[in-house]
Amino acid sequence: MSTTIPSQGKCSELQVFRASHNNLSGLLPEDIYNATKLEEIALPFNSLHGAISDKIVNLTNLAILDLSFNHFGGELPLNLGKLSKLKFVTFDFNNLEGALPPSLMNCTNLVELRLGNNNLEGDISMLDFSRLSQLTKLDLRLNNFTGTIPVSLYSCRSLKAIRFAKNHLEGQIQAEILSLKSLSFLSLGGNRFTNLTWAVKILMSFKSLHTLSLAGCYEGEGMPSDDDMVDFDGFQNLRLLNLAGSDLNGQIPLWLSKLKNLELLELGFNQITGPIPSWLGTLPRLFYINLSNNRISGEFPKTLCRLPRLLYGPNIASQADQYEFELPIYGRSSSIITTQTFPTHILDFFAPTIVLSKNNIVGDIPTEIGQLQLLQELDLDSNNFSGVIPDQLSNLKNLEVLNLSMNLLSGIIPSSLASLNFLKEFNVSYNNLEGSIPTGTQLQSFEASAFEGNPKLCGAPLLNKCEPNKGIDADNKNNKDVHNWLHQLPWFYIFAALGFIVGFWGVCGFLVINKTWRYAYF
């Protein structure tokens, strides 16, 4: 049940007003602007609406103003810059519109300015950020800003995080950005920038950069892969690299092999060709790989089954640090099965993942994949994998998502997969599987659509009932008999050959040695 904010008329001495996550609705009470001693207003995660009144400039002692995750609309007060003591301004996830008031640049004590997920607009390059010498975080994502990255921003030498993702910016990244020596978080995706190779070459020089997202803003360009990039020791502290969603062509570049601190790699939704390089499995900290929706060919490299961060070991806890991003990352964890995205500062929010969906990968799923015991999500759907589903998948006890649909897999569904107790998503549809779905297991809890497209597959939850003596035991026996026959087949030929040698030379050899018998025989 929602409620409105009560009158603050008798709270003239009030200095801090916090009421987050309280399902508050309605407008901010007018008399709150009379509480001139207020230093903090923090009302995030409510349902407040209406415009932010011009009277807010009466609160001259205000240092923290957090109205994020509400429904505030209208334009920002034109004289907001009169609040010269403001340090932290957070208006994320509202319905604010109009341009940023130029007076905001008079708030020279600003440390964080976060206005993401609104409808703000205007040419951002016209604003003069040079006076905001204490600014450490600037987040303007998901608005309608135009222009280029403001050159004045490079004067804010304290900046650690910049996010302009999903606006309408254009132009190129300039070398002057390197003056921001402390920059560790840069997210520019979803704009209309050009010359990706030039941008990457510049950004490689950053020693402090941990997070780089250029997704969806260099449409149709080539994957940056110049020879001189391989020889340059750049991005040595990079943890997250996102170049997804730009239809980039070319192959996975060799310079990625030198990123020894890389943990998350997003290259999905491009036009990448060629095989998955074997060196990808040697990156010591990599635990999240998304190469989906490309044109990658070749086989699943066995070296990828030896990714150190996905192998179970006594030292794995020390590797999985609690690194925090400077700004929240919006992503989906496999532990939360939904299309909604969730903000997180914590790197460990992202589940250990390998996503190779919608490519042209061929060959067997390697049995060595069973070594990746910390893997939580495995998506191999919409490829050309053949052979059987390896029994070794049952070793992946932490697996929550397994998608093998739309391939050329044959044989039975191994009954051992029933031991995967944490599965929330499972799909083997549209293959050439046969036999009975293992009964009395978690696999029966999934919908029939997870198994459809396999005409020879039978049993619940499919309506196709198994014929007598054609159940899983019979299928397992047949598979075992075939396996034993294949195993014994070489010995059959060996003994047959030995028998022939002994019989042939037992007679012919004696005739060669015994002259009398030889004359008698011939």
Coordinates of C-alpha atoms in Angstrom, one line a residue:
M1 CA 0.0 0.0 0.0
S2 CA 1.5 3.3 -1.0
T3 CA 1.4 6.5 1.0
T4 CA 2.4 10.2 0.6
I5 CA 5.1 12.1 2.3
P6 CA 3.7 13.8 5.3
S7 CA 4.1 17.6 5.8
Q8 CA 7.6 18.7 6.8
G9 CA 6.4 22.2 8.0
K10 CA 7.5 21.7 11.6
C11 CA 10.9 20.2 10.7
S12 CA 12.9 23.4 10.3
E13 CA 15.9 21.7 12.0
L14 CA 15.8 18.6 9.8
Q15 CA 19.2 17.9 8.2
V16 CA 18.8 14.4 6.8
F17 CA 15.7 13.0 5.1
R18 CA 16.0 9.4 4.0
A19 CA 13.1 7.2 3.0
S20 CA 14.1 4.8 0.3
H21 CA 12.2 1.6 -0.7
N22 CA 9.0 2.8 1.1
N23 CA 6.4 2.8 -1.8
L24 CA 5.9 6.5 -1.3
S25 CA 3.7 8.2 -3.9
G26 CA 2.5 11.6 -4.8
L27 CA 4.4 14.9 -4.9
L28 CA 7.1 16.2 -2.8
P29 CA 5.4 18.4 -0.1
E30 CA 5.9 22.1 -0.7
D31 CA 7.0 22.8 2.8
I32 CA 10.0 20.6 2.4
Y33 CA 11.6 23.5 0.6
N34 CA 11.4 25.5 3.9
A35 CA 13.7 23.1 5.7
T36 CA 16.7 25.1 4.8
K37 CA 19.1 23.1 7.0
L38 CA 18.6 20.0 5.0
E39 CA 21.9 18.5 3.8
E40 CA 20.6 15.3 2.4
I41 CA 17.4 14.2 0.6
A42 CA 17.5 10.5 -0.3
L43 CA 14.2 9.1 -1.6
P44 CA 15.1 6.4 -4.2
F45 CA 13.0 3.4 -5.1
N46 CA 9.6 5.0 -4.5
S47 CA 6.7 6.1 -6.8
L48 CA 7.0 9.9 -6.4
H49 CA 6.1 12.0 -9.4
G50 CA 5.6 15.6 -10.6
A51 CA 8.3 18.2 -11.4
I52 CA 11.2 19.1 -9.2
S53 CA 10.2 22.6 -8.0
D54 CA 12.3 25.7 -8.6
K55 CA 12.0 26.2 -4.9
I56 CA 14.6 23.5 -4.3
V57 CA 17.2 26.3 -4.7
N58 CA 16.2 27.4 -1.2
L59 CA 18.0 24.4 0.2
T60 CA 21.4 26.0 0.0
N61 CA 23.0 23.5 2.4
L62 CA 22.0 20.5 0.3
A63 CA 24.9 18.2 -0.5
I64 CA 23.2 14.9 -1.4
L65 CA 20.1 14.8 -3.6
D66 CA 19.0 11.3 -4.6
L67 CA 15.6 11.0 -6.2
S68 CA 16.5 8.0 -8.4
F69 CA 14.0 5.2 -9.3
N70 CA 10.9 7.3 -9.2
H71 CA 8.6 9.0 -11.7
F72 CA 9.7 12.6 -11.6
G73 CA 9.1 14.5 -14.8
G74 CA 9.4 17.9 -16.4
E75 CA 12.7 19.9 -16.7
L76 CA 15.4 20.3 -14.2
P77 CA 15.2 23.7 -12.3
L78 CA 17.0 26.3 -14.4
N79 CA 18.8 27.7 -11.3
L80 CA 19.9 24.3 -9.9
G81 CA 23.4 25.6 -10.0
K82 CA 22.7 27.9 -7.0
L83 CA 23.0 24.8 -4.8
S84 CA 26.8 25.3 -4.7
K85 CA 27.3 22.7 -1.9
L86 CA 25.9 19.8 -4.0
K87 CA 28.2 16.8 -4.1
F88 CA 26.1 13.9 -5.1
V89 CA 23.2 14.3 -7.5
T90 CA 21.4 11.1 -8.6
F91 CA 18.2 11.3 -10.7
D92 CA 18.5 7.9 -12.5
F93 CA 15.3 6.1 -13.8
N94 CA 12.9 9.0 -13.9
N95 CA 11.0 10.8 -16.7
L96 CA 13.0 14.0 -16.7
E97 CA 13.2 15.9 -20.0
G98 CA 14.7 19.0 -21.6
A99 CA 18.3 20.2 -21.6
L100 CA 20.7 20.2 -18.7
P101 CA 20.7 23.7 -17.1
P102 CA 24.1 25.4 -17.8
S103 CA 24.0 26.6 -14.2
L104 CA 24.7 23.0 -13.1
M105 CA 28.3 23.7 -14.1
N106 CA 28.5 26.1 -11.2
C107 CA 28.2 23.2 -8.7
T108 CA 31.9 23.1 -8.4
N109 CA 31.8 20.6 -5.5
L110 CA 30.1 17.9 -7.5
V111 CA 31.6 14.5 -7.0
E112 CA 28.9 12.4 -8.7
L113 CA 26.4 13.4 -11.3
R114 CA 24.1 10.5 -12.4
L115 CA 21.1 11.3 -14.7
G116 CA 20.8 8.0 -16.5
N117 CA 17.5 6.5 -17.9
N118 CA 15.6 9.8 -18.5
N119 CA 14.5 11.8 -21.6
L120 CA 17.1 14.5 -21.3
E121 CA 18.3 16.1 -24.5
G122 CA 20.5 18.8 -26.0
D123 CA 24.0 19.1 -27.4
I124 CA 26.2 17.8 -24.6
S125 CA 29.4 19.2 -26.2
M126 CA 28.1 22.8 -25.6
L127 CA 28.4 22.4 -21.8
D128 CA 31.5 23.5 -20.0
F129 CA 32.6 20.8 -17.5
S130 CA 36.0 22.3 -16.9
R131 CA 35.0 23.9 -13.5
L132 CA 33.9 20.5 -12.1
S133 CA 37.4 19.6 -10.9
Q134 CA 36.2 17.2 -8.2
L135 CA 33.9 15.2 -10.4
T136 CA 34.7 11.5 -10.2
K137 CA 31.6 9.9 -11.8
L138 CA 29.4 11.1 -14.7
D139 CA 26.6 8.9 -15.9
L140 CA 24.3 10.2 -18.6
R141 CA 23.3 6.8 -20.2
L142 CA 19.9 6.3 -21.9
N143 CA 19.0 9.8 -22.8
N144 CA 18.7 11.8 -26.0
F145 CA 21.9 13.8 -25.9
T146 CA 23.5 14.8 -29.2
G147 CA 26.9 16.2 -30.2
T148 CA 30.4 14.9 -29.5
I149 CA 32.2 14.0 -26.2
P150 CA 32.8 17.4 -24.6
V151 CA 36.4 18.4 -24.8
S152 CA 36.0 20.3 -21.6
L153 CA 35.4 17.0 -19.8
Y154 CA 39.1 16.2 -20.2
S155 CA 39.8 18.9 -17.7
C156 CA 38.1 17.0 -15.0
R157 CA 41.3 15.2 -13.9
S158 CA 39.5 13.4 -11.0
L159 CA 37.2 11.4 -13.3
K160 CA 37.1 7.7 -12.7
A161 CA 33.9 6.8 -14.5
I162 CA 32.2 8.1 -17.6
R163 CA 29.1 6.6 -19.2
F164 CA 27.4 8.1 -22.2
A165 CA 25.9 4.8 -23.5
K166 CA 22.7 4.8 -25.6
N167 CA 22.5 8.5 -26.6
H168 CA 23.0 10.0 -30.1
L169 CA 26.6 11.1 -29.8
E170 CA 28.9 11.0 -32.8
G171 CA 32.5 11.7 -33.9
Q172 CA 35.7 10.0 -32.7
I173 CA 37.5 9.4 -29.4
Q174 CA 40.2 12.0 -29.1
A175 CA 43.7 11.3 -27.7
E176 CA 43.1 14.1 -25.1
I177 CA 41.1 11.5 -23.1
L178 CA 44.4 10.1 -21.9
S179 CA 44.7 13.2 -19.6
L180 CA 42.2 11.4 -17.4
K181 CA 44.8 9.3 -15.6
S182 CA 42.4 7.9 -13.1
L183 CA 39.8 6.7 -15.6
S184 CA 38.8 3.1 -14.8
F185 CA 35.3 2.8 -16.2
L186 CA 34.3 3.9 -19.8
S187 CA 31.0 3.1 -21.4
L188 CA 30.1 4.7 -24.7
G189 CA 28.0 2.0 -26.4
G190 CA 24.9 2.6 -28.4
N191 CA 26.1 5.9 -30.0
R192 CA 27.3 6.6 -33.6
F193 CA 31.1 6.8 -33.2
T194 CA 33.5 6.0 -36.0
N195 CA 37.0 4.5 -36.3
L196 CA 37.0 1.7 -33.7
T197 CA 40.7 0.7 -34.4
W198 CA 41.8 4.3 -33.7
A199 CA 39.7 4.4 -30.5
V200 CA 41.1 1.1 -29.2
K201 CA 44.7 2.1 -30.0
I202 CA 44.2 5.3 -27.9
L203 CA 42.5 3.5 -25.0
M204 CA 45.1 0.8 -24.9
S205 CA 47.4 3.3 -23.3
F206 CA 45.3 3.6 -20.1
K207 CA 46.9 1.9 -17.2
S208 CA 43.9 2.3 -14.9
L209 CA 41.1 1.2 -17.2
H210 CA 39.2 -1.8 -15.8
T211 CA 35.9 -1.6 -17.7
L212 CA 35.5 -0.7 -21.4
S213 CA 32.2 -1.0 -23.3
L214 CA 32.0 0.2 -26.9
A215 CA 29.1 -2.0 -27.8
G216 CA 26.8 -1.1 -30.7
C217 CA 28.5 2.1 -31.8
Y218 CA 30.9 1.2 -34.6
E219 CA 28.4 -0.3 -37.0
G220 CA 29.9 -2.5 -39.7
E221 CA 33.6 -1.7 -39.1
G222 CA 36.3 -4.2 -38.8
M223 CA 37.5 -5.9 -35.6
P224 CA 40.6 -3.9 -34.5
S225 CA 43.5 -6.2 -35.4
D226 CA 46.4 -4.2 -36.7
D227 CA 49.8 -5.9 -36.3
D228 CA 51.2 -3.2 -34.1
M229 CA 48.4 -3.8 -31.6
V230 CA 49.8 -7.3 -30.9
D231 CA 53.2 -5.8 -29.9
F232 CA 51.7 -3.2 -27.6
D233 CA 51.2 -4.1 -23.9
G234 CA 47.9 -2.3 -23.5
F235 CA 44.9 -3.0 -21.4
Q236 CA 46.9 -4.7 -18.8
N237 CA 44.3 -4.1 -16.1
L238 CA 41.2 -4.5 -18.2
R239 CA 38.6 -6.8 -16.6
L240 CA 35.6 -6.3 -18.8
L241 CA 35.6 -5.7 -22.6
N242 CA 32.4 -5.3 -24.5
L243 CA 32.5 -4.9 -28.3
A244 CA 29.2 -6.6 -29.0
G245 CA 26.3 -5.6 -31.2
S246 CA 28.1 -3.7 -34.0
D247 CA 28.2 -6.2 -36.9
L248 CA 32.0 -6.0 -36.7
N249 CA 33.7 -8.2 -39.3
G250 CA 37.0 -10.1 -39.2
Q251 CA 38.3 -12.6 -36.7
I252 CA 38.9 -12.6 -33.0
P253 CA 42.1 -10.5 -32.7
L254 CA 45.3 -11.9 -31.4
W255 CA 46.0 -8.9 -29.0
L256 CA 43.2 -10.2 -26.8
S257 CA 45.5 -13.1 -25.8
K258 CA 47.7 -10.6 -23.8
L259 CA 44.9 -9.5 -21.5
K260 CA 45.8 -11.5 -18.5
N261 CA 43.3 -9.8 -16.2
L262 CA 40.3 -10.1 -18.5
E263 CA 37.3 -11.7 -16.8
L264 CA 34.3 -10.8 -19.0
L265 CA 34.5 -10.9 -22.8
E266 CA 31.4 -9.8 -24.8
L267 CA 31.7 -10.2 -28.6
G268 CA 28.2 -11.3 -29.5
F269 CA 26.0 -10.0 -32.3
N270 CA 28.8 -9.2 -34.8
Q271 CA 30.0 -10.8 -38.1
I272 CA 33.1 -12.5 -36.7
T273 CA 34.4 -15.4 -38.8
G274 CA 37.1 -18.0 -38.4
P275 CA 37.6 -20.4 -35.6
I276 CA 37.6 -19.9 -31.8
P277 CA 41.4 -19.4 -31.1
S278 CA 42.9 -22.0 -28.8
W279 CA 44.6 -19.3 -26.8
L280 CA 41.3 -18.1 -25.4
G281 CA 41.4 -21.1 -23.0
T282 CA 44.7 -19.9 -21.6
L283 CA 43.5 -16.5 -20.2
P284 CA 44.0 -17.0 -16.4
R285 CA 41.0 -14.9 -15.1
L286 CA 38.4 -15.3 -17.9
F287 CA 35.2 -16.8 -16.7
Y288 CA 32.5 -15.2 -18.9
I289 CA 32.6 -15.6 -22.7
N290 CA 29.8 -14.5 -25.1
L291 CA 30.5 -15.1 -28.8
S292 CA 26.8 -15.6 -29.8
N293 CA 25.2 -14.5 -33.1
N294 CA 28.4 -14.5 -35.2
R295 CA 29.6 -16.6 -38.1
I296 CA 32.3 -18.5 -36.2
S297 CA 33.3 -21.8 -37.7
G298 CA 35.5 -24.7 -36.8
E299 CA 35.2 -26.9 -33.7
F300 CA 34.9 -26.3 -30.0
P301 CA 38.6 -26.0 -29.0
K302 CA 39.6 -28.4 -26.2
T303 CA 41.8 -25.8 -24.7
L304 CA 38.6 -23.9 -23.8
C305 CA 37.8 -26.8 -21.5
R306 CA 40.8 -25.8 -19.4
L307 CA 39.9 -22.3 -18.5
P308 CA 41.5 -21.8 -15.1
R309 CA 38.7 -19.9 -13.6
L310 CA 36.1 -22.5 -14.5
L311 CA 38.1 -25.5 -13.1
Y312 CA 37.5 -26.6 -9.6
G313 CA 40.5 -26.1 -7.4
P314 CA 41.5 -25.2 -3.8
N315 CA 42.7 -21.7 -4.9
I316 CA 39.6 -20.7 -6.8
A317 CA 38.2 -18.6 -3.9
S318 CA 41.3 -16.4 -3.9
Q319 CA 40.8 -15.7 -7.6
A320 CA 37.1 -14.8 -7.4
D321 CA 37.7 -11.4 -5.8
Q322 CA 34.9 -9.0 -4.9
Y323 CA 35.8 -6.3 -7.4
E324 CA 33.3 -3.5 -7.6
F325 CA 32.6 -1.5 -10.7
E326 CA 32.6 2.3 -10.4
L327 CA 29.1 2.4 -11.9
P328 CA 26.5 -0.3 -11.9
I329 CA 26.5 -2.8 -14.8
Y330 CA 23.2 -3.9 -16.2
G331 CA 23.1 -7.6 -17.0
R332 CA 21.4 -10.9 -16.5
S333 CA 22.6 -13.5 -14.1
S334 CA 21.8 -17.1 -14.9
S335 CA 20.5 -17.4 -11.3
I336 CA 17.7 -15.0 -12.3
I337 CA 15.8 -16.4 -15.2
T338 CA 14.1 -13.4 -16.7
T339 CA 14.4 -10.9 -19.5
Q340 CA 14.7 -8.1 -17.0
T341 CA 18.2 -6.6 -16.4
F342 CA 19.5 -5.9 -12.9
P343 CA 22.0 -3.3 -11.8
T344 CA 25.0 -4.6 -10.0
H345 CA 28.4 -3.2 -8.9
I346 CA 29.8 -6.6 -8.1
L347 CA 31.7 -8.6 -10.7
D348 CA 30.7 -11.9 -9.1
F349 CA 27.1 -11.1 -10.0
F350 CA 27.9 -12.5 -13.5
A351 CA 27.7 -16.3 -13.5
P352 CA 30.5 -18.4 -15.0
T353 CA 29.3 -18.6 -18.6
I354 CA 30.1 -19.9 -22.1
V355 CA 27.7 -18.7 -24.8
L356 CA 28.4 -19.8 -28.4
S357 CA 24.8 -19.7 -29.7
K358 CA 24.0 -19.1 -33.4
N359 CA 27.3 -19.7 -35.1
N360 CA 28.5 -22.4 -37.5
I361 CA 30.5 -24.5 -35.1
V362 CA 30.9 -28.2 -36.1
G363 CA 32.1 -31.5 -34.6
D364 CA 31.5 -33.2 -31.3
I365 CA 31.0 -31.5 -28.0
P366 CA 34.3 -32.4 -26.4
T367 CA 34.2 -34.8 -23.5
E368 CA 36.8 -32.6 -21.7
I369 CA 34.0 -30.1 -21.1
G370 CA 33.3 -32.0 -17.9
Q371 CA 36.3 -30.4 -16.4
L372 CA 34.6 -27.0 -16.2
Q373 CA 33.0 -27.8 -12.9
L374 CA 32.3 -24.2 -11.9
L375 CA 30.4 -23.4 -15.1
Q376 CA 26.8 -22.2 -14.5
E377 CA 25.6 -21.4 -18.1
L378 CA 26.4 -23.3 -21.3
D379 CA 24.7 -22.2 -24.5
L380 CA 25.7 -24.1 -27.6
D381 CA 22.3 -23.9 -29.5
S382 CA 21.9 -23.1 -33.2
N383 CA 25.2 -24.6 -34.4
N384 CA 26.1 -27.7 -36.3
F385 CA 27.4 -29.9 -33.3
S386 CA 27.1 -33.6 -34.1
G387 CA 27.8 -36.8 -32.2
V388 CA 26.2 -37.7 -28.9
I389 CA 25.6 -35.6 -25.8
P390 CA 28.7 -36.3 -23.7
D391 CA 28.0 -38.1 -20.4
Q392 CA 30.7 -35.9 -18.9
L393 CA 28.2 -33.0 -18.8
S394 CA 26.9 -34.5 -15.6
N395 CA 30.2 -33.4 -13.9
L396 CA 29.0 -29.8 -14.2
K397 CA 27.2 -29.8 -10.8
N398 CA 26.8 -26.0 -10.7
L399 CA 25.1 -25.8 -14.1
E400 CA 21.9 -23.8 -14.2
V401 CA 21.4 -23.3 -17.9
L402 CA 22.1 -25.9 -20.6
N403 CA 20.9 -25.2 -24.1
L404 CA 21.9 -27.7 -26.9
S405 CA 18.9 -27.1 -29.1
M406 CA 19.0 -26.8 -32.9
N407 CA 22.1 -28.9 -33.6
L408 CA 22.8 -32.3 -35.2
L409 CA 23.2 -34.3 -32.0
S410 CA 22.1 -38.0 -32.0
G411 CA 21.8 -40.9 -29.6
I412 CA 20.1 -40.8 -26.2
I413 CA 19.8 -38.2 -23.5
P414 CA 22.3 -39.6 -20.9
S415 CA 20.5 -40.5 -17.7
S416 CA 23.4 -39.1 -15.8
L417 CA 22.1 -35.6 -16.6
A418 CA 19.5 -36.2 -13.9
S419 CA 22.2 -35.4 -11.4
L420 CA 22.3 -31.7 -12.4
N421 CA 20.2 -30.6 -9.6
F422 CA 20.4 -26.8 -10.2
L423 CA 19.1 -26.7 -13.7
K424 CA 16.7 -23.9 -14.3
E425 CA 16.8 -23.9 -18.1
F426 CA 17.3 -27.0 -20.2
N427 CA 16.7 -27.4 -24.0
V428 CA 17.7 -30.2 -26.4
S429 CA 15.0 -29.5 -29.0
Y430 CA 15.5 -30.0 -32.7
N431 CA 18.3 -32.5 -32.8
N432 CA 18.3 -36.2 -33.8
L433 CA 17.9 -37.6 -30.4
E434 CA 16.1 -40.9 -29.7
G435 CA 15.0 -43.2 -26.9
S436 CA 13.3 -42.4 -23.7
I437 CA 13.7 -39.2 -21.7
P438 CA 15.2 -40.3 -18.4
T439 CA 12.3 -40.9 -16.0
G440 CA 11.9 -39.9 -12.4
T441 CA 14.3 -37.0 -12.8
Q442 CA 14.3 -33.2 -12.9
L443 CA 14.3 -33.4 -16.7
Q444 CA 10.6 -34.2 -16.6
S445 CA 9.9 -30.8 -15.0
F446 CA 10.7 -28.9 -18.2
E447 CA 8.1 -28.2 -20.8
A448 CA 7.6 -30.4 -23.8
S449 CA 9.1 -27.6 -26.0
A450 CA 12.5 -28.3 -24.5
F451 CA 12.4 -31.8 -26.2
E452 CA 10.4 -31.2 -29.4
G453 CA 11.8 -31.6 -32.9
N454 CA 13.3 -35.1 -32.0
P455 CA 10.9 -37.5 -33.7
K456 CA 12.5 -40.6 -32.2
L457 CA 12.5 -39.2 -28.6
C458 CA 9.7 -40.5 -26.3
G459 CA 8.3 -40.3 -22.8
A460 CA 7.1 -37.5 -20.5
P461 CA 6.8 -34.6 -20.9
L462 CA 6.4 -35.4 -24.6
L463 CA 3.0 -36.9 -25.7
N464 CA 5.0 -39.5 -27.8
K465 CA 4.9 -42.5 -25.5
C466 CA 7.7 -45.1 -25.6
E467 CA 7.0 -48.6 -27.0
P468 CA 7.5 -51.5 -24.6
N469 CA 11.1 -52.6 -24.2
K470 CA 12.2 -49.4 -25.9
G471 CA 12.7 -47.4 -22.7
I472 CA 15.8 -45.9 -21.4
D473 CA 17.2 -49.2 -20.1
A474 CA 17.0 -50.8 -23.5
D475 CA 18.5 -47.8 -25.1
N476 CA 21.3 -47.7 -22.6
K477 CA 21.9 -51.5 -23.1
N478 CA 22.0 -51.0 -26.9
N479 CA 24.4 -48.1 -26.5
K480 CA 26.5 -50.2 -24.2
D481 CA 26.5 -53.3 -26.5
V482 CA 27.5 -51.1 -29.4
H483 CA 30.2 -49.6 -27.3
N484 CA 31.5 -53.0 -26.2
W485 CA 31.4 -54.3 -29.7
L486 CA 33.4 -51.4 -30.9
H487 CA 35.8 -51.9 -28.1
Q488 CA 36.2 -55.6 -28.8
L489 CA 36.4 -55.3 -32.5
P490 CA 40.2 -54.6 -32.7
W491 CA 40.9 -57.7 -30.6
F492 CA 38.8 -59.8 -33.0
Y493 CA 41.0 -58.8 -35.9
I494 CA 44.2 -59.3 -33.9
F495 CA 43.3 -62.9 -32.9
A496 CA 42.1 -63.7 -36.5
A497 CA 45.5 -62.5 -37.8
L498 CA 47.4 -64.5 -35.2
G499 CA 45.4 -67.6 -36.1
F500 CA 46.1 -67.2 -39.8
I501 CA 49.9 -66.7 -39.1
V502 CA 50.1 -69.7 -36.9
G503 CA 48.1 -71.9 -39.2
F504 CA 49.8 -70.8 -42.4
W505 CA 53.4 -71.0 -41.1
G506 CA 52.7 -74.1 -39.0
V507 CA 52.2 -76.0 -42.3
C508 CA 54.2 -74.1 -44.9
G509 CA 57.1 -73.5 -42.5
F510 CA 57.4 -77.2 -41.8
L511 CA 57.4 -78.0 -45.6
V512 CA 60.2 -75.4 -46.1
I513 CA 62.3 -77.1 -43.4
N514 CA 61.5 -80.8 -44.2
K515 CA 62.8 -81.6 -47.7
T516 CA 61.3 -85.2 -47.8
W517 CA 57.8 -84.0 -46.8
R518 CA 58.0 -81.1 -49.3
Y519 CA 58.7 -83.6 -52.2
A520 CA 55.9 -85.9 -51.0
Y521 CA 53.4 -83.0 -50.7
F522 CA 54.1 -81.5 -54.1

